[in-house]
Protein backbone atom coordinates (compact mmCIF):
# COMPACT_ATOMS: atom_id res chain seq x y z
CA PRO A 1 131.64 188.68 116.56
CA PHE A 2 135.60 187.97 116.40
CA LEU A 3 135.34 184.75 114.51
CA THR A 4 136.77 184.95 111.55
CA SER A 5 135.65 180.53 110.60
CA SER A 6 133.41 178.11 112.04
CA CYS A 7 133.87 174.42 112.66
CA SER A 8 131.78 171.28 111.03
CA ALA A 9 131.55 167.94 112.17
CA VAL A 10 133.65 165.53 110.29
CA ALA A 11 130.93 163.23 108.21
CA CYS A 12 131.32 159.14 108.76
CA PRO A 13 134.15 157.37 107.66
CA ALA A 14 133.67 154.78 104.84
CA ASN A 15 131.33 151.93 105.42
CA ALA A 16 129.78 153.67 108.71
CA VAL A 17 126.99 155.45 108.92
CA GLY A 18 125.69 158.11 111.27
CA THR A 19 125.44 161.68 110.32
CA SER A 20 128.13 162.44 111.53
CA ILE A 21 132.00 161.42 114.27
CA PRO A 22 130.38 163.56 116.67
CA THR A 23 126.89 162.03 117.09
CA GLY A 24 127.92 158.68 117.13
CA CYS A 25 128.90 156.49 114.21
CA SER A 26 128.28 152.76 113.11
CA CYS A 27 128.96 150.40 110.78
CA THR A 28 127.05 149.05 107.73
CA PRO A 29 125.32 145.96 108.41
CA GLY A 30 127.88 143.61 106.89
CA PHE A 31 131.09 145.27 108.35
CA SER A 32 131.95 144.54 111.85
CA GLY A 33 134.83 147.82 113.76
CA SER A 34 134.24 150.75 115.09
CA VAL A 35 134.31 154.55 114.79
CA SER A 36 135.05 157.10 117.72
CA GLY A 37 136.20 161.30 117.53
CA ILE A 38 139.54 162.24 118.38
CA THR A 39 141.14 165.86 118.25
CA SER A 40 143.48 165.69 115.53
CA SER A 41 143.06 165.22 111.95
CA PRO A 42 141.35 163.39 110.89
CA PHE A 43 139.53 163.50 113.44
CA PHE A 44 138.33 159.82 114.01
CA SER A 45 139.81 156.60 114.82
CA GLY A 46 138.61 152.92 113.82
CA SER A 47 137.38 152.15 110.91
CA CYS A 48 134.85 149.55 109.51
CA ALA A 49 136.06 145.36 108.11
CA GLN A 50 133.66 143.32 106.10
CA ASN A 51 133.05 140.42 107.60
CA VAL A 52 134.33 136.82 106.34
CA CYS A 53 131.91 134.05 107.54
CA GLN A 54 133.13 130.70 107.47
CA CYS A 55 130.81 127.48 106.60
CA PRO A 56 132.45 124.25 106.83
CA GLY A 57 131.11 121.34 104.83
CA GLY A 58 129.48 124.36 102.16
CA THR A 59 129.44 128.70 101.20
CA ALA A 60 129.41 130.88 103.22
CA VAL A 61 127.20 133.57 103.26
CA THR A 62 128.76 137.22 102.12
CA GLY A 63 127.61 140.96 102.41
CA SER A 64 125.06 142.27 104.70
CA SER A 65 124.01 138.53 105.10
CA CYS A 66 127.05 138.25 107.02
CA THR A 67 126.27 139.50 110.52
CA SER A 68 129.37 138.88 112.53
CA ASP A 69 132.64 138.63 111.74
CA GLY A 70 134.46 134.70 112.10
CA ALA A 71 130.68 133.91 112.02
CA VAL A 72 129.55 130.08 110.92
CA ILE A 73 126.81 131.08 108.29
CA CYS A 74 126.35 128.54 105.34
CA THR A 75 123.86 129.54 102.76
CA GLY A 76 124.45 126.12 101.51
CA CYS A 77 125.81 123.07 101.89
CA SER A 78 127.67 120.46 100.17
CA PRO A 79 126.95 116.98 98.43
CA GLY A 80 127.20 115.05 102.02
CA TYR A 81 126.93 117.55 104.85
CA TYR A 82 123.32 118.31 105.68
CA ALA A 83 122.53 121.57 107.94
CA THR A 84 122.06 122.53 111.53
CA GLY A 85 121.36 125.80 112.43
CA THR A 86 123.16 127.82 110.64
CA ALA A 87 125.85 125.33 109.34
CA CYS A 88 126.21 122.53 107.81
CA LEU A 89 127.31 118.55 109.54
CA ALA A 90 128.84 115.89 107.93
CA TYR A 91 126.39 112.56 107.83
CA SER A 92 127.53 109.99 109.98
CA CYS A 93 128.03 106.23 108.59
CA THR A 94 128.75 103.69 111.95
CA THR A 95 130.40 100.10 110.15
CA SER A 96 129.88 96.92 112.36
CA SER A 97 130.56 93.18 110.75
CA SER A 98 126.84 91.28 111.83
CA GLY A 99 123.49 93.12 112.59
CA THR A 100 122.31 95.26 111.52
CA ASN A 101 124.41 98.40 111.25
CA CYS A 102 126.26 99.08 107.89
CA LEU A 103 129.04 96.14 106.85
CA THR A 104 130.55 99.70 104.30
CA CYS A 105 129.46 103.60 103.99
CA MET A 106 128.73 105.14 100.92
CA ALA A 107 131.54 107.53 100.61
CA LYS A 108 130.49 110.58 102.01
CA SER A 109 130.25 112.72 99.44
CA LEU A 110 126.89 110.26 98.38
CA ARG A 111 125.56 109.93 101.92
CA VAL A 112 122.23 111.57 101.84
CA VAL A 113 121.20 109.83 105.43
CA ASN A 114 122.94 109.13 108.38
CA ASN A 115 124.54 106.12 108.46
CA HIS A 116 123.75 105.27 104.04
CA CYS A 117 124.86 101.78 103.52
CA GLN A 118 126.94 100.53 101.11
CA ALA A 119 126.58 97.44 101.55
CA CYS A 120 125.46 94.80 104.56
CA ASN A 121 126.68 91.91 107.05
CA PRO A 122 125.04 88.56 106.34
CA GLY A 123 121.75 87.56 106.77
CA TYR A 124 120.62 91.70 105.58
CA TYR A 125 119.94 93.81 103.26
CA ILE A 126 119.84 96.89 101.81
CA SER A 127 115.97 99.18 102.22
CA SER A 128 116.63 102.19 100.77
CA THR A 129 119.67 103.71 102.92
CA SER A 130 119.73 101.24 105.47
CA CYS A 131 120.08 97.31 106.79
CA VAL A 132 117.86 95.35 107.25
CA ALA A 133 117.17 91.90 108.40
CA TYR A 134 115.25 89.28 106.31
CA THR A 135 112.50 87.89 108.10
CA CYS A 136 111.34 84.02 108.14
CA THR A 137 107.55 83.29 109.65
CA THR A 138 107.43 79.93 111.55
CA SER A 139 104.13 77.61 112.18
CA SER A 140 103.55 74.15 113.28
CA SER A 141 101.45 73.97 110.37
CA GLY A 142 101.22 74.30 107.15
CA SER A 143 103.98 75.47 104.31
CA ASN A 144 105.65 78.04 106.94
CA CYS A 145 108.72 76.89 108.00
CA ARG A 146 109.11 74.76 111.02
CA THR A 147 112.32 76.42 112.11
CA CYS A 148 113.84 78.90 110.00
CA VAL A 149 117.54 79.10 108.48
CA SER A 150 120.06 81.31 110.65
CA GLN A 151 120.26 84.85 109.84
CA THR A 152 123.58 85.16 109.50
CA SER A 153 122.90 81.95 106.85
CA ARG A 154 119.93 83.94 105.04
CA THR A 155 120.26 85.34 101.58
CA GLY A 156 115.99 85.52 101.08
CA ASN A 157 112.92 86.08 103.34
CA ASN A 158 111.44 82.67 104.72
CA GLN A 159 114.62 80.57 104.14
CA CYS A 160 113.62 77.74 105.83
CA ALA A 161 115.81 74.65 107.66
CA SER A 162 113.25 71.86 108.02
CA CYS A 163 109.41 72.11 107.41
CA ASN A 164 105.92 70.84 108.65
CA SER A 165 104.46 67.54 107.57
CA GLY A 166 103.29 67.10 104.65
CA TYR A 167 105.63 69.31 103.45
CA TYR A 168 108.48 69.03 102.05
CA PRO A 169 112.29 71.18 101.83
CA SER A 170 112.40 72.31 97.80
CA GLY A 171 114.80 75.18 97.88
CA SER A 172 114.87 77.56 100.77
CA SER A 173 110.77 77.11 100.65
CA CYS A 174 108.82 74.18 101.90
CA VAL A 175 106.29 72.41 99.47
CA ALA A 176 103.28 70.14 100.20
CA TYR A 177 103.61 67.11 98.77
CA SER A 178 101.02 66.24 96.17
CA CYS A 179 98.64 63.30 95.67
CA THR A 180 96.48 62.77 92.56
CA THR A 181 92.78 60.84 92.72
CA SER A 182 91.03 59.43 89.54
CA SER A 183 88.04 57.29 89.87
CA LEU A 184 89.77 54.68 87.75
CA GLY A 185 93.50 52.64 87.13
CA SER A 186 95.57 52.68 89.70
CA SER A 187 94.99 56.51 91.18
CA CYS A 188 94.35 56.97 94.47
CA GLN A 189 90.41 56.61 94.73
CA THR A 190 91.48 59.55 98.04
CA CYS A 191 94.73 59.99 99.92
CA VAL A 192 96.54 59.91 103.01
CA SER A 193 95.70 64.04 104.98
CA GLN A 194 97.91 66.34 104.29
CA SER A 195 100.05 66.06 107.50
CA SER A 196 100.54 61.75 107.33
CA ARG A 197 102.17 62.52 104.02
CA THR A 198 105.62 61.84 103.20
CA ALA A 199 106.25 61.35 99.46
CA ASN A 200 103.51 62.78 96.50
CA ASN A 201 100.91 60.50 95.45
CA GLN A 202 100.19 58.21 98.86
CA CYS A 203 96.88 57.41 99.17
CA ALA A 204 94.66 56.14 102.11
CA SER A 205 92.03 54.16 99.60
CA CYS A 206 92.17 52.45 96.11
CA ASN A 207 89.66 52.28 93.10
CA SER A 208 87.85 48.88 92.65
CA GLY A 209 89.82 46.16 91.30
CA TYR A 210 93.07 47.77 92.97
CA ARG A 211 94.21 46.86 96.94
CA LEU A 212 96.44 49.37 98.78
CA SER A 213 100.21 48.60 99.55
CA SER A 214 102.83 50.53 101.20
CA ASN A 215 99.77 53.71 99.84
CA SER A 216 100.21 52.89 97.03
CA CYS A 217 97.47 50.96 94.89
CA GLN A 218 98.40 47.46 92.93
CA LEU A 219 96.21 45.05 90.31
CA THR A 220 94.30 42.92 92.92
CA THR A 221 95.77 39.29 92.47
CA THR A 222 92.01 37.26 92.85
CA THR A 223 91.73 33.14 92.64
CA THR A 224 88.59 32.00 91.12
CA THR A 225 88.42 27.54 90.80
CA THR A 226 85.48 26.63 88.12
CA THR A 227 84.90 22.50 87.22
CA GLN A 228 84.09 23.74 84.58
CA ARG A 229 85.23 21.34 81.31
CA LEU A 230 87.20 22.81 78.22
CA ASN A 231 84.89 20.92 75.65
CA THR A 232 88.50 20.39 74.38
CA TYR A 233 90.36 18.41 76.31
CA THR A 234 87.75 16.03 77.60
CA ASN A 235 88.97 14.56 81.58
CA TYR A 236 90.27 17.89 81.95
CA ASP A 237 89.58 20.59 84.08
CA TYR A 238 90.62 24.06 84.71
CA THR A 239 91.70 25.93 87.34
CA PHE A 240 91.94 30.10 86.44
CA ILE A 241 93.99 33.47 88.36
CA HIS A 242 93.00 36.46 87.22
CA ARG A 243 95.67 38.43 86.44
CA GLY A 244 95.24 40.99 83.68
CA TYR A 245 95.62 37.89 82.14
CA TRP A 246 94.22 34.30 82.57
CA ASN A 247 97.06 31.56 83.93
CA VAL A 248 95.83 28.38 83.44
CA TRP A 249 96.03 24.64 84.56
CA LEU A 250 94.75 21.81 83.32
CA THR A 251 94.16 18.99 85.17
CA ASN A 252 93.04 15.48 84.04
CA ALA A 253 89.61 14.98 85.70
CA SER A 254 90.14 11.18 86.41
CA THR A 255 93.92 11.06 87.88
CA GLY A 256 94.48 13.92 89.20
CA ALA A 257 97.57 14.83 86.85
CA SER A 258 98.87 18.36 85.73
CA THR A 259 99.96 19.87 81.92
CA SER A 260 101.82 21.75 81.87
CA PHE A 261 101.62 25.75 82.66
CA THR A 262 100.20 28.46 80.13
CA GLN A 263 99.75 32.02 80.20
CA LEU A 264 97.00 33.24 77.88
CA PRO A 265 95.12 36.97 76.45
CA GLN A 266 91.79 37.05 78.53
CA ALA A 267 89.63 34.37 76.44
CA SER A 268 86.75 32.05 75.93
CA GLY A 269 87.66 28.83 77.56
CA LYS A 270 87.37 26.70 74.07
CA ASP A 271 90.64 29.68 73.43
CA TYR A 272 92.96 27.85 76.02
CA GLN A 273 96.00 25.65 74.22
CA PRO A 274 97.95 23.83 77.09
């Protein structure tokens, strides 16, 4: 056949796949480039180079997972970064000198969310990672605040600036004026209504033997006069005033002259002395 040799197809070069150069070669996954046939040795031009991926804020993929040279494809993110698509983004944080924004932010490497606060503005506190306002509930009666301290002055919830009638400030809360009742002695028999109180133990009524004076119970003073003669002192009558003791005046029934005043514990008439 007038032939002394034959031509063989050149195989695809390293990192390329295909039957041969004439039939076409392509780069294997993880490599990029192109290969084409020429008529002189090595009978192809071009090559396939390994792809190198990028990942700012994290770790880039390698090998066949890096499907395009220079692409941003991450396999994991560093502390302070989060995955979005194939990339890693840093958690952001906004600060201000008032309101719910952070006063200061956590260090970037310690953040686990956006706006991860380290400290809050006056009147706000950290709840998990955010700043939340201290709240204050008001009402026109009861132990709730009548008015609240300003937001920036609060260091806790329900800090009162003023209280409703019948209540007084204690620390930052409102406390009811109390009132103790008893069926004996100087304690109140009944108390004024809660909303009418301006102090503790303000009485509306008193027990027997006591009278109401400026919302407190005072021992009653009663005056009784008798013309009973003291057996020991002829021609003398006596008047007594009960105030826990017998206060005695001796008066000459004939002349109207009085003896000196004396005060003795309660006892029978015969024990009185002038």
